[in-house]
XYZ file of C-alpha atoms in Angstrom:
337
model
C 9.787 -16.644 59.107
C 10.788 -13.101 60.064
C 8.974 -10.685 57.798
C 9.880 -7.140 56.953
C 7.676 -4.525 58.546
C 6.955 -1.046 57.386
C 8.422 1.302 60.009
C 5.785 3.218 61.980
C 6.081 6.776 63.224
C 5.595 7.667 66.880
C 2.311 9.372 65.973
C 1.095 6.167 64.344
C 1.968 4.186 67.468
C 0.090 6.599 69.726
C -2.831 7.802 67.614
C -3.304 5.126 64.956
C -2.314 4.823 61.299
C -2.650 7.821 58.942
C -5.673 6.351 57.193
C -7.518 5.821 60.453
C -7.021 2.054 60.613
C -6.173 0.567 63.987
C -2.559 -0.256 64.685
C -1.827 -3.608 66.336
C -0.937 -3.257 70.032
C 2.805 -3.473 70.534
C 2.489 -6.522 72.764
C 0.741 -8.360 69.907
C 3.365 -7.211 67.418
C 6.240 -8.201 69.696
C 4.675 -11.553 70.515
C 4.360 -12.239 66.787
C 7.973 -11.249 66.242
C 9.039 -13.615 69.025
C 7.100 -16.416 67.360
C 8.731 -15.618 64.022
C 12.211 -15.672 65.548
C 11.414 -19.011 67.162
C 10.219 -20.302 63.795
C 13.515 -19.214 62.262
C 15.296 -21.655 64.577
C 13.335 -24.476 62.949
C 14.228 -23.505 59.386
C 14.768 -26.495 57.119
C 18.358 -26.562 55.929
C 17.159 -27.952 52.636
C 15.226 -24.758 51.955
C 16.343 -22.452 49.214
C 16.691 -19.556 51.675
C 19.683 -21.001 53.504
C 23.027 -19.953 52.034
C 26.535 -21.051 52.969
C 28.645 -17.928 53.545
C 32.273 -17.540 54.660
C 32.568 -16.064 58.194
C 35.042 -13.427 57.005
C 32.345 -12.061 54.699
C 30.083 -11.314 57.676
C 30.096 -8.213 59.890
C 28.549 -7.450 63.303
C 25.348 -5.430 63.262
C 25.820 -1.661 62.959
C 23.005 0.855 62.649
C 22.611 4.627 62.864
C 23.831 6.547 65.928
C 26.518 3.963 66.614
C 24.055 1.327 67.817
C 24.796 -2.303 67.160
C 24.471 -5.770 68.629
C 22.643 -5.258 71.938
C 24.441 -8.204 73.493
C 27.645 -7.049 75.182
C 28.681 -9.946 77.394
C 29.582 -13.337 75.946
C 30.078 -15.758 78.829
C 33.404 -17.570 78.205
C 32.158 -20.899 79.584
C 29.007 -20.669 77.488
C 31.034 -19.828 74.401
C 33.294 -22.832 75.025
C 30.261 -25.122 75.288
C 28.759 -23.723 72.104
C 32.082 -24.046 70.306
C 32.366 -27.681 71.397
C 28.819 -28.338 70.192
C 29.521 -26.727 66.819
C 32.756 -28.692 66.490
C 30.815 -31.912 67.087
C 27.463 -31.243 65.391
C 27.976 -28.151 63.262
C 25.806 -25.032 63.388
C 22.228 -26.187 63.917
C 20.509 -22.809 63.486
C 21.231 -20.466 60.558
C 22.433 -16.935 61.191
C 20.050 -14.159 60.197
C 21.847 -11.496 58.159
C 20.904 -8.297 56.400
C 22.437 -6.875 53.257
C 23.920 -3.370 53.562
C 26.213 -1.132 51.532
C 29.110 -2.122 53.810
C 28.400 -5.860 53.521
C 26.409 -8.587 55.249
C 25.604 -7.773 58.881
C 24.466 -10.098 61.666
C 20.932 -9.478 62.888
C 20.776 -12.647 64.983
C 23.492 -15.235 65.650
C 26.657 -13.416 66.709
C 27.669 -16.149 69.184
C 27.543 -18.773 66.438
C 29.516 -16.494 64.135
C 32.224 -15.870 66.764
C 32.560 -19.612 67.349
C 32.749 -20.233 63.600
C 35.576 -17.697 63.339
C 37.466 -19.342 66.218
C 36.977 -22.781 64.662
C 38.030 -21.439 61.254
C 34.962 -22.879 59.550
C 34.934 -22.391 55.799
C 31.249 -21.421 55.705
C 28.254 -20.959 57.996
C 24.540 -21.402 57.165
C 22.779 -18.060 56.792
C 19.489 -16.502 55.788
C 19.849 -13.075 54.170
C 17.011 -10.545 54.260
C 16.484 -6.869 53.622
C 15.962 -5.001 56.900
C 15.982 -1.311 57.717
C 18.017 -0.123 60.708
C 14.855 -0.061 62.832
C 13.760 -3.532 61.775
C 17.224 -5.043 62.264
C 17.641 -3.538 65.715
C 14.128 -4.566 66.752
C 14.783 -8.172 65.745
C 18.186 -8.144 67.477
C 16.674 -6.704 70.656
C 13.769 -9.143 70.769
C 16.009 -12.121 69.934
C 18.383 -11.017 72.675
C 15.550 -10.677 75.185
C 14.546 -14.279 74.429
C 17.894 -15.565 75.731
C 17.800 -17.635 78.900
C 21.144 -16.327 80.186
C 20.327 -12.625 79.896
C 21.514 -10.759 82.991
C 19.313 -8.042 84.560
C 21.384 -5.119 83.263
C 21.384 -6.519 79.733
C 17.631 -7.039 79.908
C 17.094 -3.519 81.244
C 19.326 -2.003 78.551
C 17.574 -4.009 75.840
C 14.089 -3.031 77.009
C 15.095 0.629 77.149
C 16.501 0.241 73.635
C 13.252 -1.308 72.460
C 11.209 1.526 73.964
C 13.581 4.064 72.415
C 12.986 2.410 69.068
C 9.228 2.014 69.387
C 8.419 5.367 70.971
C 10.890 7.563 69.139
C 12.370 8.846 72.402
C 16.113 9.501 72.882
C 17.609 6.649 74.877
C 18.888 8.872 77.680
C 15.413 10.322 78.214
C 13.568 6.984 78.460
C 14.289 6.239 82.168
C 13.209 9.735 83.212
C 10.084 9.483 81.073
C 9.139 6.167 82.677
C 9.563 7.575 86.182
C 7.545 10.660 85.253
C 4.682 8.581 83.843
C 4.650 6.196 86.809
C 4.483 9.118 89.255
C 1.783 10.879 87.226
C -0.356 7.763 87.302
C 0.101 7.389 91.044
C -0.929 11.030 91.540
C -3.831 10.586 89.109
C -2.605 13.480 86.948
C -2.482 11.713 83.583
C -3.819 13.469 80.499
C -4.906 11.620 77.351
C -1.489 11.825 75.676
C 0.326 10.430 78.714
C -2.282 7.699 79.100
C -1.757 6.604 75.502
C 2.005 6.702 76.003
C 1.722 4.505 79.102
C -0.363 2.045 77.097
C 2.374 1.824 74.465
C 5.094 1.367 77.086
C 3.156 -1.314 78.928
C 2.521 -3.096 75.632
C 6.288 -3.334 75.106
C 6.916 -4.528 78.666
C 3.940 -6.911 78.732
C 5.461 -8.912 75.888
C 8.189 -9.837 78.401
C 5.906 -10.220 81.460
C 6.996 -6.947 83.076
C 4.896 -3.984 84.220
C 5.783 -0.294 84.197
C 5.744 -0.133 87.999
C 8.074 -3.112 88.474
C 10.406 -1.906 85.725
C 10.754 1.515 87.356
C 11.024 0.116 90.894
C 13.210 -2.944 90.313
C 15.030 -2.564 87.001
C 15.978 1.093 86.598
C 17.816 1.142 89.974
C 20.212 -1.459 88.550
C 21.594 1.266 86.310
C 22.711 3.103 89.462
C 25.547 0.595 89.864
C 28.851 2.536 90.138
C 29.894 3.627 86.609
C 33.145 1.637 86.620
C 31.203 -1.553 87.391
C 28.292 -0.786 85.081
C 30.682 -0.185 82.178
C 32.522 -3.420 82.935
C 29.274 -5.403 82.766
C 28.148 -3.689 79.574
C 31.520 -4.268 77.915
C 31.386 -7.937 78.808
C 34.394 -7.831 81.124
C 32.594 -9.224 84.169
C 29.314 -10.876 85.068
C 26.554 -8.807 86.651
C 26.408 -10.981 89.785
C 30.121 -10.369 90.451
C 29.736 -6.631 89.873
C 26.973 -6.616 92.489
C 29.379 -8.125 95.019
C 32.122 -5.599 94.266
C 29.612 -2.740 94.617
C 29.369 -3.572 98.333
C 32.950 -2.384 98.857
C 33.922 1.226 99.598
C 34.326 3.299 96.439
C 38.113 3.481 96.892
C 38.434 -0.307 96.609
C 36.042 -1.060 93.790
C 38.300 -0.331 90.807
C 41.239 -2.379 92.102
C 38.985 -5.279 93.109
C 37.319 -5.188 89.705
C 40.731 -5.344 88.042
C 41.713 -8.296 90.219
C 38.474 -10.160 89.462
C 38.948 -9.664 85.726
C 42.683 -10.414 85.598
C 42.368 -13.574 87.680
C 38.958 -14.541 86.286
C 37.860 -15.120 89.871
C 34.901 -17.382 90.448
C 32.007 -15.960 92.419
C 33.055 -17.978 95.474
C 36.663 -16.808 95.197
C 35.494 -13.215 94.892
C 33.298 -13.610 97.974
C 36.289 -14.923 99.926
C 38.425 -12.004 98.760
C 35.742 -9.527 99.840
C 35.465 -11.267 103.201
C 39.201 -10.838 103.764
C 39.089 -7.197 102.699
C 36.180 -6.417 105.011
C 37.940 -8.184 107.891
C 40.742 -5.600 107.844
C 40.722 -2.915 110.579
C 38.383 -0.108 109.571
C 40.569 2.533 111.210
C 43.399 1.912 108.710
C 41.953 2.609 105.257
C 45.323 3.667 103.846
C 46.935 0.338 104.772
C 43.963 -1.538 103.425
C 44.172 0.258 100.103
C 47.930 -0.384 99.886
C 47.392 -4.083 100.604
C 44.794 -4.252 97.857
C 47.055 -2.478 95.364
C 49.964 -4.796 96.146
C 47.730 -7.822 95.691
C 46.552 -6.597 92.285
C 50.148 -5.917 91.202
C 51.199 -9.380 92.336
C 48.432 -10.999 90.321
C 49.461 -9.039 87.228
C 53.075 -10.062 87.680
C 52.070 -13.735 87.677
C 50.807 -13.612 84.112
C 52.781 -15.462 81.436
C 52.804 -12.353 79.262
C 54.526 -10.311 81.984
C 57.213 -12.936 82.607
C 57.881 -13.288 78.910
C 58.435 -9.543 78.660
C 60.740 -9.573 81.684
C 62.836 -12.380 80.207
C 63.309 -10.289 77.076
C 64.233 -7.086 78.926
C 67.397 -7.449 81.003
C 67.136 -4.003 82.605
C 63.570 -4.559 83.795
C 64.458 -8.022 85.056
C 67.284 -6.597 87.181
C 64.925 -3.953 88.610
C 62.444 -6.679 89.460
C 65.156 -8.709 91.203
C 66.100 -5.646 93.276
C 62.443 -5.084 94.133
C 62.051 -8.706 95.194
C 65.156 -8.444 97.391
C 63.778 -5.275 99.018
C 60.478 -7.008 99.704
C 62.327 -9.883 101.340
C 64.160 -7.426 103.623
C 60.853 -5.812 104.609
C 59.348 -9.198 105.386
C 62.385 -10.138 107.483
C 62.026 -6.930 109.509
C 58.344 -7.639 110.040
C 59.100 -11.135 111.298
C 61.750 -9.948 113.802
């Protein structure tokens, strides 16, 4: 079962505990936490710990500095499969909650909770524990990193969050610190403090079979994705693999293509075909290409049921749309002459 840990200071992580006793390496601690989370999945429902709690009495995780559930993207298809499973078999793994002044917060199990809300279940099985902000976020991060469907940006964000938590470094400074330490080691200019810090960082990464060098070389560059695409992935609006495809387009076309992919929920194959058509346009006419892309996005938005419902309810807008359609027909007729 997941046990409560006494939070450790950064000095304790680097130099040892105040009384001189050795502190467990972080990889050992994280491996134990992973084992405990796995054990939680096997909790006996007949145990006294499991409580039945109404979904509307449960809140998403929220900790200091605005941090919360590290998982940002909930794959719609995956959520539908989980919802179907819960509808048929019920929730097979209890949610892990913590008690706070604002109410019960989810430490692990937000997907199950969201499905329970959608299915309007009366109660969900839960285990309630007392966790500090640090403990709750650590468990949420590690549990999230154990997911099989974690995309590379989510994994990178979660590992940076875990290092922020374990090393006491501001999140924004972690990537720069990692690069600095990697370069110092390559130049053989490490002092004792930096060597100990590298050991702590590699302990965190080793628990997930990653090294400092590979993290800096292969993972941190993922965060250089154009901001509009990176934000879309983090907010769960689009999958990482689709954002990678859109990033291949010129900057001027990325935002409109992203909007199209989200609005139409394009499959990866459909998005590839769209990009192929865009790239096939003459390169000496960027203005026409951009106009074509904008018109396509507008057309897709107009096809939505919500838009047509609004038009049916607004006579003035409907008349303007009819005039616009007539003008488009005249343009097309001129083009065909």
